XYZ file of C-alpha atoms in Angstrom:
770
model
C -46.868 -20.416 -9.364
C -43.871 -18.191 -10.040
C -40.551 -19.611 -8.799
C -37.446 -17.776 -7.648
C -33.802 -18.756 -8.098
C -30.329 -17.259 -8.018
C -27.550 -17.283 -10.624
C -24.760 -17.394 -8.043
C -23.913 -16.330 -4.487
C -20.820 -14.452 -3.203
C -18.293 -17.162 -2.463
C -15.921 -15.196 -0.217
C -18.045 -15.373 2.953
C -19.507 -12.565 5.034
C -16.177 -12.170 6.878
C -13.926 -13.006 3.893
C -13.406 -16.490 5.285
C -12.461 -17.900 1.874
C -9.736 -15.291 1.322
C -8.214 -16.018 4.719
C -8.357 -19.780 4.213
C -6.816 -19.746 0.729
C -3.997 -17.426 1.763
C -3.358 -19.564 4.850
C -3.091 -22.605 2.601
C -0.667 -20.848 0.271
C 1.518 -19.884 3.247
C 1.294 -23.456 4.635
C -0.458 -22.373 7.824
C -3.219 -24.898 7.136
C -3.216 -28.133 5.123
C -5.457 -29.086 2.228
C -7.941 -30.984 4.385
C -8.440 -27.905 6.535
C -8.913 -25.751 3.440
C -11.464 -28.173 1.989
C -13.329 -28.204 5.291
C -13.609 -24.411 5.339
C -14.857 -24.405 1.759
C -17.459 -27.051 2.572
C -18.676 -25.055 5.554
C -19.003 -21.874 3.470
C -20.940 -23.629 0.707
C -23.345 -25.146 3.180
C -23.880 -21.822 4.933
C -24.651 -20.166 1.614
C -27.022 -22.911 0.488
C -28.874 -22.743 3.784
C -29.124 -18.951 3.614
C -30.604 -19.126 0.114
C -33.037 -21.877 1.076
C -34.197 -19.892 4.114
C -34.794 -16.897 1.857
C -37.326 -19.036 -0.032
C -35.449 -19.908 -3.219
C -37.009 -22.766 -5.141
C -33.716 -23.722 -6.800
C -30.269 -23.490 -5.213
C -27.282 -22.781 -7.527
C -24.420 -25.277 -7.226
C -21.163 -24.811 -9.106
C -20.892 -21.104 -8.329
C -18.385 -21.726 -5.518
C -14.764 -21.365 -6.600
C -11.392 -21.396 -4.880
C -10.117 -18.716 -7.254
C -12.206 -18.150 -10.388
C -15.124 -19.914 -12.074
C -13.532 -19.812 -15.543
C -10.350 -21.355 -14.142
C -12.610 -24.014 -12.570
C -14.038 -24.792 -15.979
C -10.589 -24.930 -17.587
C -9.587 -27.474 -14.960
C -12.798 -29.467 -15.445
C -12.112 -29.695 -19.185
C -8.437 -30.599 -18.749
C -7.269 -27.294 -20.184
C -3.960 -27.169 -18.306
C -1.040 -25.499 -20.126
C 2.011 -27.738 -20.336
C 4.110 -25.489 -18.069
C 1.860 -26.417 -15.121
C 1.645 -30.163 -15.737
C 3.571 -32.500 -13.449
C 3.188 -35.192 -16.110
C 1.900 -34.896 -19.676
C -1.893 -34.780 -19.826
C -2.899 -37.576 -22.204
C -5.889 -35.895 -23.847
C -6.502 -38.816 -26.169
C -6.476 -41.395 -23.383
C -9.551 -42.766 -21.635
C -7.668 -42.894 -18.339
C -9.067 -40.838 -15.475
C -7.104 -37.706 -14.704
C -7.843 -35.241 -11.927
C -6.573 -31.669 -12.130
C -5.691 -31.372 -8.469
C -5.973 -28.271 -6.331
C -2.253 -27.512 -6.345
C -2.104 -27.612 -10.142
C -5.132 -25.304 -10.179
C -3.406 -22.783 -7.898
C -0.179 -23.038 -9.919
C -2.101 -21.907 -12.984
C -3.425 -18.890 -11.073
C -0.193 -17.925 -9.343
C 2.522 -18.899 -11.798
C 4.392 -21.927 -10.502
C 5.835 -24.929 -12.327
C 5.415 -28.347 -10.660
C 9.042 -28.040 -9.494
C 8.131 -24.886 -7.604
C 10.086 -22.715 -10.012
C 8.416 -19.515 -11.238
C 6.630 -19.564 -14.581
C 4.097 -17.341 -16.295
C 0.713 -17.425 -14.600
C -2.434 -17.643 -16.705
C -3.337 -14.238 -18.061
C -5.901 -12.281 -16.045
C -8.379 -9.801 -17.494
C -11.678 -8.080 -16.747
C -14.914 -10.049 -16.620
C -17.040 -8.148 -19.155
C -17.660 -4.644 -17.742
C -17.262 -5.547 -14.060
C -14.425 -5.162 -11.560
C -14.091 -8.941 -11.326
C -11.143 -10.586 -13.120
C -11.096 -14.048 -14.687
C -8.181 -16.225 -15.763
C -8.013 -16.536 -19.525
C -8.204 -20.082 -20.952
C -5.357 -20.973 -23.311
C -6.268 -22.876 -26.487
C -3.809 -24.706 -28.727
C -4.387 -25.783 -32.327
C -6.029 -29.224 -32.322
C -6.915 -28.735 -28.643
C -8.522 -31.816 -27.096
C -10.878 -31.706 -24.106
C -11.703 -34.341 -21.511
C -13.322 -34.373 -18.088
C -10.501 -33.971 -15.608
C -12.194 -33.026 -12.374
C -14.991 -33.971 -10.017
C -15.412 -30.681 -8.125
C -18.747 -29.786 -9.755
C -20.190 -33.271 -9.272
C -18.908 -33.548 -5.701
C -20.619 -30.281 -4.795
C -23.861 -31.396 -6.450
C -23.732 -34.609 -4.428
C -23.025 -32.591 -1.288
C -25.986 -30.246 -1.828
C -28.349 -33.053 -2.846
C -27.459 -35.030 0.289
C -28.492 -31.995 2.348
C -31.908 -32.001 0.697
C -31.595 -28.966 -1.590
C -33.218 -28.707 -5.020
C -30.102 -28.217 -7.108
C -29.643 -26.109 -10.200
C -26.135 -26.817 -11.527
C -24.239 -23.800 -12.890
C -21.518 -23.953 -15.572
C -20.118 -21.574 -18.211
C -21.703 -22.059 -21.600
C -19.475 -23.427 -24.383
C -19.632 -20.377 -26.648
C -18.824 -17.932 -23.870
C -15.985 -20.160 -22.670
C -14.404 -20.195 -26.141
C -14.987 -16.470 -26.629
C -13.177 -15.636 -23.372
C -10.101 -17.733 -24.171
C -7.027 -16.944 -26.230
C -5.234 -18.958 -28.879
C -1.623 -19.916 -28.250
C 0.932 -20.987 -30.818
C -0.274 -20.247 -34.305
C -3.431 -18.203 -34.885
C -6.608 -20.184 -35.592
C -10.370 -19.816 -35.328
C -11.487 -20.708 -31.796
C -14.813 -21.916 -33.162
C -12.942 -24.819 -34.734
C -12.790 -26.250 -31.177
C -16.550 -26.161 -30.653
C -17.238 -29.644 -31.982
C -14.660 -30.981 -29.533
C -16.590 -29.458 -26.654
C -19.901 -31.085 -27.608
C -19.194 -34.613 -26.287
C -17.725 -33.149 -23.098
C -20.822 -31.032 -22.413
C -22.982 -34.061 -23.157
C -20.923 -36.006 -20.619
C -21.345 -33.235 -18.039
C -25.115 -33.130 -18.508
C -25.401 -36.920 -18.519
C -23.487 -37.136 -15.264
C -25.562 -34.357 -13.670
C -28.752 -36.103 -14.783
C -27.547 -39.315 -13.133
C -27.132 -37.320 -9.906
C -30.791 -36.286 -10.049
C -30.227 -32.722 -11.279
C -33.323 -31.377 -13.046
C -31.969 -27.988 -14.246
C -28.538 -26.872 -15.427
C -27.759 -23.180 -15.912
C -25.485 -22.524 -18.888
C -24.052 -19.003 -18.647
C -23.824 -17.349 -22.072
C -23.363 -13.622 -21.345
C -21.738 -13.068 -24.750
C -25.293 -12.928 -26.113
C -25.315 -9.400 -24.683
C -22.433 -8.490 -27.042
C -22.107 -7.668 -30.745
C -21.445 -11.127 -32.147
C -19.999 -11.974 -35.559
C -22.428 -13.955 -37.700
C -20.405 -17.161 -37.413
C -20.642 -16.995 -33.622
C -24.397 -16.391 -33.738
C -24.784 -19.356 -36.064
C -22.656 -21.497 -33.775
C -25.210 -21.131 -30.968
C -27.914 -22.822 -33.002
C -25.517 -25.486 -34.254
C -24.212 -26.393 -30.807
C -27.393 -26.266 -28.743
C -29.378 -28.225 -31.319
C -26.895 -31.073 -30.764
C -26.677 -30.722 -26.981
C -29.438 -33.176 -26.273
C -29.450 -35.139 -23.044
C -32.946 -36.259 -22.140
C -34.266 -35.801 -18.623
C -32.298 -32.640 -17.758
C -33.454 -29.108 -18.545
C -31.223 -26.333 -19.845
C -31.547 -22.728 -18.619
C -29.542 -20.370 -20.821
C -28.456 -17.338 -18.757
C -27.677 -13.997 -20.398
C -26.704 -11.019 -18.250
C -24.833 -7.685 -18.085
C -26.924 -6.236 -20.892
C -29.894 -6.485 -23.203
C -30.178 -9.017 -26.026
C -30.986 -6.534 -28.809
C -30.131 -8.196 -32.160
C -29.587 -11.529 -30.390
C -33.110 -11.594 -28.930
C -34.668 -13.767 -31.630
C -31.672 -16.121 -31.559
C -31.874 -16.570 -27.783
C -35.625 -17.080 -27.763
C -35.535 -19.705 -30.509
C -32.651 -21.839 -29.265
C -33.566 -25.441 -28.347
C -33.454 -24.814 -24.596
C -35.955 -25.173 -21.774
C -35.512 -21.786 -20.145
C -34.015 -18.365 -20.826
C -32.718 -15.954 -18.201
C -32.440 -12.307 -19.226
C -31.098 -9.233 -17.453
C -34.300 -7.305 -16.812
C -32.414 -4.454 -15.101
C -30.134 -3.446 -17.964
C -32.575 -4.871 -20.478
C -35.823 -3.660 -18.891
C -37.103 -2.354 -22.232
C -37.108 -5.911 -23.636
C -39.282 -7.562 -20.966
C -42.514 -7.416 -22.967
C -40.840 -8.498 -26.206
C -39.038 -11.462 -24.652
C -42.223 -12.549 -22.922
C -44.029 -12.517 -26.273
C -41.284 -14.107 -28.386
C -40.256 -16.917 -26.028
C -42.350 -20.050 -26.563
C -44.974 -20.563 -23.863
C -43.589 -23.974 -22.923
C -40.222 -22.441 -22.015
C -39.408 -20.885 -18.663
C -38.708 -17.148 -18.744
C -36.394 -16.069 -15.939
C -36.457 -12.317 -15.405
C -33.443 -10.856 -13.587
C -35.374 -8.023 -11.973
C -33.209 -7.439 -8.878
C -29.954 -5.627 -9.653
C -27.035 -7.993 -9.078
C -24.473 -5.285 -9.860
C -25.445 -2.544 -7.408
C -26.478 -2.236 -3.764
C -29.580 -0.039 -3.949
C -32.817 -1.402 -2.583
C -35.395 -2.076 -5.286
C -38.735 -0.295 -5.382
C -40.784 -3.488 -5.222
C -44.084 -1.651 -5.467
C -43.087 -0.345 -8.906
C -41.561 -3.655 -9.983
C -44.662 -5.635 -9.195
C -46.683 -3.490 -11.597
C -44.241 -4.417 -14.374
C -44.390 -8.102 -13.478
C -48.146 -8.605 -13.106
C -48.893 -8.672 -16.879
C -45.948 -11.022 -17.507
C -47.176 -13.290 -14.705
C -50.686 -13.295 -16.143
C -49.293 -14.398 -19.503
C -46.725 -16.983 -18.384
C -47.906 -18.246 -14.996
C -45.629 -20.964 -13.600
C -43.300 -20.470 -16.568
C -42.186 -17.175 -15.036
C -39.177 -17.322 -12.726
C -37.582 -14.368 -10.963
C -33.905 -13.902 -10.112
C -31.210 -11.280 -9.674
C -30.004 -9.820 -12.966
C -26.683 -11.707 -12.694
C -24.688 -13.617 -10.104
C -24.601 -11.878 -6.723
C -20.818 -12.320 -6.800
C -20.626 -8.581 -7.485
C -22.309 -7.366 -4.267
C -21.467 -7.807 -0.557
C -22.995 -10.642 1.419
C -25.162 -9.247 4.218
C -26.326 -5.752 5.161
C -27.293 -6.932 8.647
C -23.624 -6.720 9.644
C -23.581 -2.948 9.062
C -24.628 -1.961 12.573
C -22.555 1.250 12.534
C -24.179 2.630 9.384
C -26.708 5.414 9.841
C -30.275 4.104 9.777
C -31.425 6.399 6.973
C -28.561 5.371 4.699
C -28.869 1.676 5.503
C -32.569 1.837 4.680
C -31.657 2.581 1.061
C -29.463 -0.508 0.570
C -29.710 -4.236 -0.141
C -26.775 -6.679 -0.171
C -26.928 -10.275 -1.462
C -28.986 -11.698 1.396
C -31.444 -8.803 1.269
C -31.796 -9.097 -2.510
C -32.938 -12.689 -2.095
C -35.579 -11.520 0.357
C -36.709 -8.931 -2.205
C -37.230 -11.786 -4.651
C -39.290 -13.619 -2.048
C -41.569 -10.586 -1.603
C -42.120 -10.364 -5.361
C -42.904 -14.074 -5.499
C -45.406 -13.731 -2.686
C -47.063 -10.718 -4.311
C -47.463 -12.511 -7.640
C -48.597 -15.857 -6.259
C -50.761 -14.679 -3.360
C -51.697 -11.136 -4.330
C -50.178 -7.804 -3.346
C -52.404 -7.560 -0.288
C -50.576 -10.554 1.208
C -47.380 -8.485 1.526
C -48.731 -4.939 1.460
C -46.583 -3.818 4.410
C -43.401 -5.026 2.725
C -44.275 -3.347 -0.564
C -45.128 -0.100 1.206
C -41.880 -0.231 3.172
C -39.957 -0.578 -0.066
C -41.800 2.388 -1.582
C -41.120 4.516 1.531
C -37.389 3.777 1.331
C -37.352 4.789 -2.338
C -39.178 8.037 -1.568
C -36.862 8.798 1.354
C -33.806 8.460 -0.871
C -35.330 10.577 -3.614
C -36.225 13.417 -1.248
C -33.230 13.375 1.121
C -31.385 16.688 1.563
C -28.170 14.640 1.881
C -28.114 13.969 -1.839
C -28.548 17.234 -3.738
C -26.061 20.154 -3.447
C -26.808 23.234 -5.552
C -23.203 24.531 -5.593
C -21.869 21.195 -6.871
C -24.473 21.037 -9.617
C -23.687 24.624 -10.674
C -19.973 23.892 -10.925
C -20.731 21.134 -13.439
C -22.886 23.536 -15.436
C -19.980 26.019 -15.503
C -17.491 23.599 -17.137
C -15.978 25.182 -20.287
C -13.891 23.486 -23.038
C -10.653 25.178 -21.933
C -10.776 23.279 -18.637
C -10.070 20.024 -20.520
C -7.079 21.288 -22.530
C -3.370 21.447 -21.589
C -1.670 24.723 -22.526
C 0.769 23.119 -25.002
C 1.241 19.974 -27.079
C 3.015 16.922 -25.683
C 6.098 17.619 -27.819
C 6.477 21.019 -26.191
C 5.603 19.835 -22.688
C 7.995 16.879 -22.616
C 10.975 19.116 -23.349
C 10.132 21.403 -20.439
C 9.539 18.393 -18.188
C 12.883 16.836 -19.085
C 14.665 20.115 -18.329
C 13.031 20.108 -14.914
C 13.278 16.396 -14.033
C 16.585 15.463 -15.752
C 15.703 11.779 -16.025
C 17.963 9.186 -17.696
C 17.083 6.941 -20.618
C 14.724 4.155 -19.475
C 13.654 5.952 -16.261
C 12.544 3.608 -13.486
C 9.615 4.046 -11.130
C 6.875 2.082 -9.397
C 3.119 2.384 -9.769
C 2.446 3.792 -6.303
C 1.872 1.475 -3.371
C 4.362 -0.569 -1.368
C 3.625 -3.565 0.885
C 0.958 -2.963 3.519
C 2.749 -4.536 6.469
C 1.196 -5.731 9.710
C 2.614 -2.638 11.418
C 0.912 -0.323 8.939
C -2.436 -2.073 9.257
C -2.154 -2.150 13.038
C -1.456 1.589 13.213
C -4.394 2.364 10.912
C -6.687 0.140 12.981
C -5.537 1.709 16.251
C -6.082 5.202 14.852
C -9.609 4.334 13.713
C -10.376 2.857 17.136
C -9.096 5.958 18.936
C -6.062 4.229 20.419
C -3.702 6.608 18.606
C -3.981 10.376 18.336
C -3.826 12.008 14.910
C -0.317 13.227 15.682
C 0.854 9.786 16.794
C -0.636 8.161 13.700
C 0.918 10.699 11.331
C 4.313 10.228 12.998
C 4.095 6.462 12.420
C 3.086 6.981 8.790
C 5.970 9.416 8.293
C 8.316 6.703 9.550
C 6.873 4.273 7.017
C 7.165 6.827 4.216
C 10.772 7.605 5.145
C 11.603 3.897 5.212
C 10.012 3.368 1.775
C 11.956 6.333 0.353
C 15.229 5.042 1.789
C 14.647 1.663 0.163
C 13.848 3.228 -3.218
C 16.982 5.360 -3.117
C 18.995 2.278 -2.186
C 17.492 0.362 -5.122
C 18.415 3.259 -7.430
C 14.917 4.130 -8.687
C 14.729 7.389 -10.635
C 11.212 8.586 -9.721
C 10.033 7.837 -6.210
C 6.633 7.362 -4.574
C 5.713 7.776 -0.929
C 4.315 4.233 -0.792
C 0.706 4.980 0.267
C 1.127 3.609 3.775
C -1.767 5.787 4.947
C -4.208 4.387 2.361
C -6.517 1.470 2.954
C -7.566 1.227 -0.702
C -6.982 3.292 -3.818
C -10.668 4.204 -4.112
C -11.936 3.969 -0.548
C -9.202 6.325 0.689
C -10.456 9.133 -1.552
C -14.109 8.385 -1.007
C -13.637 8.783 2.740
C -12.534 12.366 2.157
C -15.100 13.378 -0.444
C -18.629 14.538 0.283
C -21.344 12.373 -1.284
C -19.790 9.021 -0.273
C -20.692 6.529 2.416
C -18.941 3.354 3.506
C -19.731 -0.100 4.708
C -17.750 -2.000 7.299
C -18.189 -5.450 5.754
C -19.120 -4.623 2.153
C -16.414 -6.788 0.599
C -16.582 -8.143 -2.936
C -14.131 -10.342 -4.821
C -11.881 -8.683 -7.381
C -9.789 -11.749 -8.268
C -8.579 -14.853 -6.461
C -8.122 -13.944 -2.805
C -8.143 -10.212 -3.538
C -11.226 -8.513 -2.096
C -12.208 -4.844 -2.239
C -14.744 -2.800 -0.296
C -16.215 -0.350 -2.819
C -17.377 3.050 -1.584
C -21.001 3.980 -2.104
C -21.679 7.211 -4.005
C -25.095 8.320 -2.816
C -25.048 12.094 -3.416
C -23.387 15.033 -5.135
C -19.575 14.807 -4.870
C -17.201 17.557 -3.747
C -13.824 17.913 -2.000
C -14.004 19.698 1.368
C -10.218 19.838 1.807
C -6.927 18.536 0.368
C -6.597 14.758 0.557
C -3.001 13.814 -0.337
C -0.966 17.016 -0.369
C 0.572 16.848 3.107
C 1.753 13.257 2.588
C 3.363 14.045 -0.778
C 4.871 17.246 0.582
C 6.457 15.363 3.461
C 7.831 12.712 1.112
C 9.318 15.283 -1.285
C 11.017 17.004 1.673
C 12.904 13.769 2.405
C 14.560 13.342 -1.006
C 16.137 15.276 -3.845
C 14.740 12.859 -6.425
C 11.441 13.546 -8.226
C 8.385 12.452 -6.231
C 5.104 11.342 -7.799
C 1.871 12.543 -6.273
C -0.595 9.650 -6.426
C -4.297 10.006 -7.206
C -7.044 7.694 -8.393
C -8.809 9.113 -11.437
C -12.486 10.047 -11.689
C -13.459 7.223 -14.059
C -11.820 4.581 -11.865
C -13.396 5.935 -8.680
C -16.733 5.843 -10.497
C -16.313 2.338 -11.923
C -14.955 0.874 -8.692
C -17.738 2.287 -6.540
C -21.379 1.441 -6.092
C -22.813 4.449 -7.922
C -26.072 6.304 -7.361
C -28.665 5.437 -9.990
C -30.783 8.602 -9.755
C -28.587 10.601 -12.157
C -26.354 9.718 -15.101
C -22.931 8.219 -14.467
C -21.542 10.959 -16.716
C -22.744 13.683 -14.359
C -21.357 11.899 -11.290
C -18.025 11.500 -13.098
C -17.912 15.224 -13.875
C -18.389 15.982 -10.189
C -15.526 13.636 -9.329
C -13.302 15.214 -11.986
C -13.789 18.692 -10.580
C -13.002 17.543 -7.049
C -9.822 15.795 -8.213
C -8.796 18.759 -10.391
C -8.595 20.807 -7.205
C -6.301 18.160 -5.692
C -4.032 18.079 -8.760
C -3.644 21.849 -8.698
C -2.879 21.817 -4.960
C -0.207 19.149 -5.469
C 1.423 21.290 -8.137
C 1.380 24.324 -5.857
C 3.063 22.196 -3.177
C 6.007 21.567 -5.515
C 5.153 18.071 -6.767
C 6.474 17.826 -10.333
C 4.935 14.480 -11.352
C 1.320 13.597 -10.643
C -0.081 10.156 -11.472
C -3.823 9.900 -12.011
C -4.673 6.196 -12.157
C -7.389 5.164 -14.599
C -7.105 1.414 -14.149
C -10.820 0.988 -14.751
C -11.290 3.068 -17.896
C -11.994 0.093 -20.121
C -14.194 -1.854 -17.729
C -16.780 0.917 -17.883
C -16.961 0.437 -21.629
C -20.500 -0.491 -22.725
C -20.871 -4.007 -24.066
C -22.254 -2.783 -27.386
C -19.851 -0.925 -29.674
C -22.496 1.525 -30.798
C -22.455 2.914 -27.240
C -18.669 3.150 -26.915
C -18.163 6.621 -28.346
C -20.565 8.298 -25.946
C -18.936 6.646 -22.923
C -15.357 7.261 -24.058
C -16.095 10.881 -24.900
C -17.310 11.738 -21.416
C -14.807 9.473 -19.631
C -11.799 10.982 -21.437
C -13.228 14.454 -20.933
C -13.475 13.801 -17.191
C -9.827 12.698 -17.071
C -8.748 15.791 -18.984
C -10.685 18.062 -16.642
C -8.808 16.440 -13.762
C -5.380 16.702 -15.417
C -5.426 19.929 -17.410
C -5.202 22.596 -14.734
C -1.397 22.346 -14.422
C 1.558 23.983 -16.150
C 3.519 22.372 -18.983
C 6.412 21.581 -16.628
C 4.237 19.321 -14.469
C 4.266 15.780 -15.814
C 0.954 13.881 -15.751
C 1.074 10.084 -15.590
C -1.794 7.626 -15.787
C -1.890 3.883 -15.170
C -4.054 1.150 -16.666
C -4.032 -2.521 -15.828
C -5.441 -5.814 -17.167
C -7.214 -4.432 -20.198
C -7.152 -4.900 -23.935
C -6.268 -1.589 -25.578
C -6.364 -2.295 -29.314
C -9.864 -1.024 -29.974
C -9.763 2.074 -27.726
C -6.330 3.437 -28.642
C -7.705 6.697 -29.984
C -9.429 7.337 -26.655
C -6.257 6.541 -24.694
C -4.294 8.941 -26.880
C -7.002 11.576 -26.404
C -6.395 11.472 -22.639
C -3.100 13.215 -23.460
C -1.247 11.940 -20.383
C 2.478 12.587 -20.648
C 3.245 9.021 -19.515
C 1.019 5.943 -19.451
C 2.030 2.810 -17.518
C 0.284 -0.425 -18.452
C 0.155 -4.132 -17.635
C 2.077 -6.170 -20.184
C 4.144 -8.812 -18.392
C 1.488 -11.556 -18.353
C 0.733 -10.906 -21.995
C 4.475 -11.015 -22.847
C 4.352 -7.440 -24.217
C 1.574 -8.509 -26.600
C -0.476 -5.430 -25.685
C 2.220 -3.060 -26.944
C 1.485 -3.933 -30.547
C -1.627 -1.780 -30.273
C 0.486 1.231 -29.303
C 2.781 0.712 -32.288
C -0.022 0.146 -34.785
C -1.753 3.300 -33.588
C 1.539 5.272 -33.426
C 0.833 6.320 -29.841
C 2.658 9.646 -29.439
C 3.478 9.926 -25.711
C 5.717 8.077 -23.227
C 4.892 4.505 -22.171
C 5.905 2.353 -19.200
C 5.121 -1.294 -20.034
C 5.038 -3.418 -16.886
C 7.927 -5.850 -16.566
C 7.066 -7.264 -13.120
C 3.853 -9.254 -12.674
C 2.898 -8.197 -9.170
C -0.106 -10.535 -9.026
C 2.253 -13.500 -8.865
C 4.707 -14.289 -6.041
C 7.385 -14.934 -8.657
C 10.445 -12.672 -8.495
C 11.413 -11.682 -12.047
C 15.077 -11.918 -12.968
C 17.092 -9.128 -14.555
C 17.306 -11.238 -17.697
C 13.538 -11.778 -17.962
C 12.814 -8.069 -17.528
C 15.530 -7.105 -20.016
C 13.975 -9.550 -22.468
C 10.561 -7.939 -22.046
C 11.927 -4.439 -22.606
C 13.819 -5.608 -25.683
C 10.487 -6.869 -27.007
C 8.981 -3.487 -26.150
C 11.740 -1.767 -28.122
C 10.385 -3.473 -31.231
C 7.276 -1.319 -30.815
C 8.331 1.817 -28.901
C 11.434 4.039 -29.278
C 13.880 3.909 -26.346
C 13.509 7.606 -25.545
C 9.806 7.084 -24.821
C 10.099 3.936 -22.678
C 9.823 3.804 -18.881
C 10.524 0.711 -16.788
C 8.111 -0.183 -13.999
C 6.043 -3.001 -12.452
C 2.600 -3.863 -13.771
C 0.714 -2.457 -10.824
C 0.980 -1.325 -7.198
C 2.907 -3.495 -4.750
C 0.671 -3.389 -1.672
C -0.279 -7.083 -1.887
C 3.311 -8.308 -2.024
C 5.819 -8.615 0.828
C 9.035 -6.629 1.120
C 11.296 -9.630 0.572
C 9.751 -10.205 -2.857
C 9.607 -6.512 -3.710
C 13.191 -5.689 -2.781
C 14.757 -8.351 -4.973
C 12.392 -7.653 -7.863
C 13.087 -3.906 -7.851
C 16.843 -4.430 -7.548
C 16.596 -6.659 -10.626
C 14.434 -4.075 -12.401
C 16.937 -1.258 -11.811
C 19.789 -3.539 -12.906
C 17.862 -4.252 -16.083
C 17.475 -0.508 -16.753
C 21.197 0.055 -16.257
C 22.031 -2.803 -18.615
C 19.685 -1.376 -21.240
C 21.264 2.062 -20.954
C 24.685 0.524 -21.489
C 23.289 -1.477 -24.407
C 21.840 1.681 -25.959
C 25.118 3.581 -25.471
C 27.020 1.011 -27.537
C 24.656 1.185 -30.495
């Protein structure tokens, strides 16, 4: 009999209960016991939901207060010294618990005294829009069990009668994702130190009655150096705890050259991504020993489209005939990346909703497949036919295909992706127009979304405010934001984006080819949740989206005003994207729509236009052989968006929380006049890539970590810019925060920006004396 399981469930709750609870705890509105109670309730709701869907094994360990990799760092005692209230005696046998407040200090950047310190670095989780907190490894790093969270949750689930499958990061992936601190060394030198700890974890889980443990090793979907491939065999051959079975989980891509390695490891089960690696299903089924469980991730855990179960079952029948009870079915990856429950979307049109499946619905799709394999397709014929009808409806719908949009893509010519002059020529004309000082200061775009702003937006959506009343309120907010910026002394202003709910959703709401959910939230990092738009059809721009807001803002000040747009690649990568045409083609449609907006902003007198491409890197394929194709069309899409303007119009772009070293040529090929990037958490480490590559255009390295409540001092920001000056000439440096400021409050923002402007003034004086 085929079994079904899940790699992980969305932890945030259908109504974002976890976000609200964690933020209430941070603001001292609830105490720790109340927070723990809310977490317990959410876990139990999620376990019950999965059990009711028919899962044979319930994942435990997928719940996290902030991030699952941070959880594992805490479990292994990997707490940087700056967060420790007392030295962590790694060589002692004494029990030590990494408590919840220490855990949150690591995420948010607080010393035990309450003083600000550098938070753990945050970066993208493979090619998703989720962010993890990077483990920090020291030379001679020691590990020890320093937490009971995993074991407490296993005990909790077992007491409720669930068949538990424990979930933890695999040792190789955990090391791969971390960074060395202090002197450089080979992270694999720490692997032997992890072995006794993993044996302890498995031994303890076995004592709790756990039969299966899922070890997540998604790096097996990457190009691995030989020494890392060899380390898998070395480690897993020594990870031997009798009486507990190991399921190795690989996801986000196909195994390719790691297929033989994965199949031959001394494990009891192998999970593969059968959505992105569908071509390997037959091979894996043949190569994996018959006594091992093969878990096929056949339901897409990364997207929200309903599966065509009638087609899937035809793929699965021969595998089922070969493997029988050794075949398990699951989503391709953790369902962390999709919203919780489609049943909440009562306002969505029936036809559109019929095409979708959120986490809860995906589990029910698994149950149908299980029933069809174990009891025959006739036992669930109606359900299979319903799935096929939904797929046919989507394929044939007149909502999706627009001939004029498709023709415009066909008509793209090379000149549309080329600025009229080189950067050297453009920057001179721009400086004559803008007259900016050395070390010009600006922000990335958004300012705090206050209760008043959210209330006005909600009232407008509910019909309690007229369009005129709403616009008047937003104009007041824009004017207030401009007045503050002028008071701070910023050189290039922004209107603050008071009217925007989200940097992607706002544009999607005004573009044809998008639809929206009401409760389709997914976790981006920590307590930050986003509600991605859904691109279901051909994309076009019916009318201008931002021009009137930017025009109004520019009319209120004599200083340069940035028009703010989200770029085509970021809109694509931060949306749930249609899967019936290539992502490249959808991105071209987005680029053409945004090109129209850029040109309209220029006509309206806006001299600086920022086109954010925060998500350029996260769309990068996992395998390097596929990088060039992606980067070619992604950069081309950006250039189509940006290249319709005159030399005098300055184009900015922004990127955050990415490693740039290996894609510098693509970033340079974007040919933005100014790029602003995240560097404060990495202590300007990322700028070395720009120096080594000899990046030719202007750069604004972030000096204010907006993802932490810490207020940076003038001295700390001056220190960061002085480090930047080791890599970038002063005449090409801008000073700005890491990212938009919408998640911060005004009290934090005001002091931080005052300090930032003071830092710029100090640096100008410093430069004048040299």
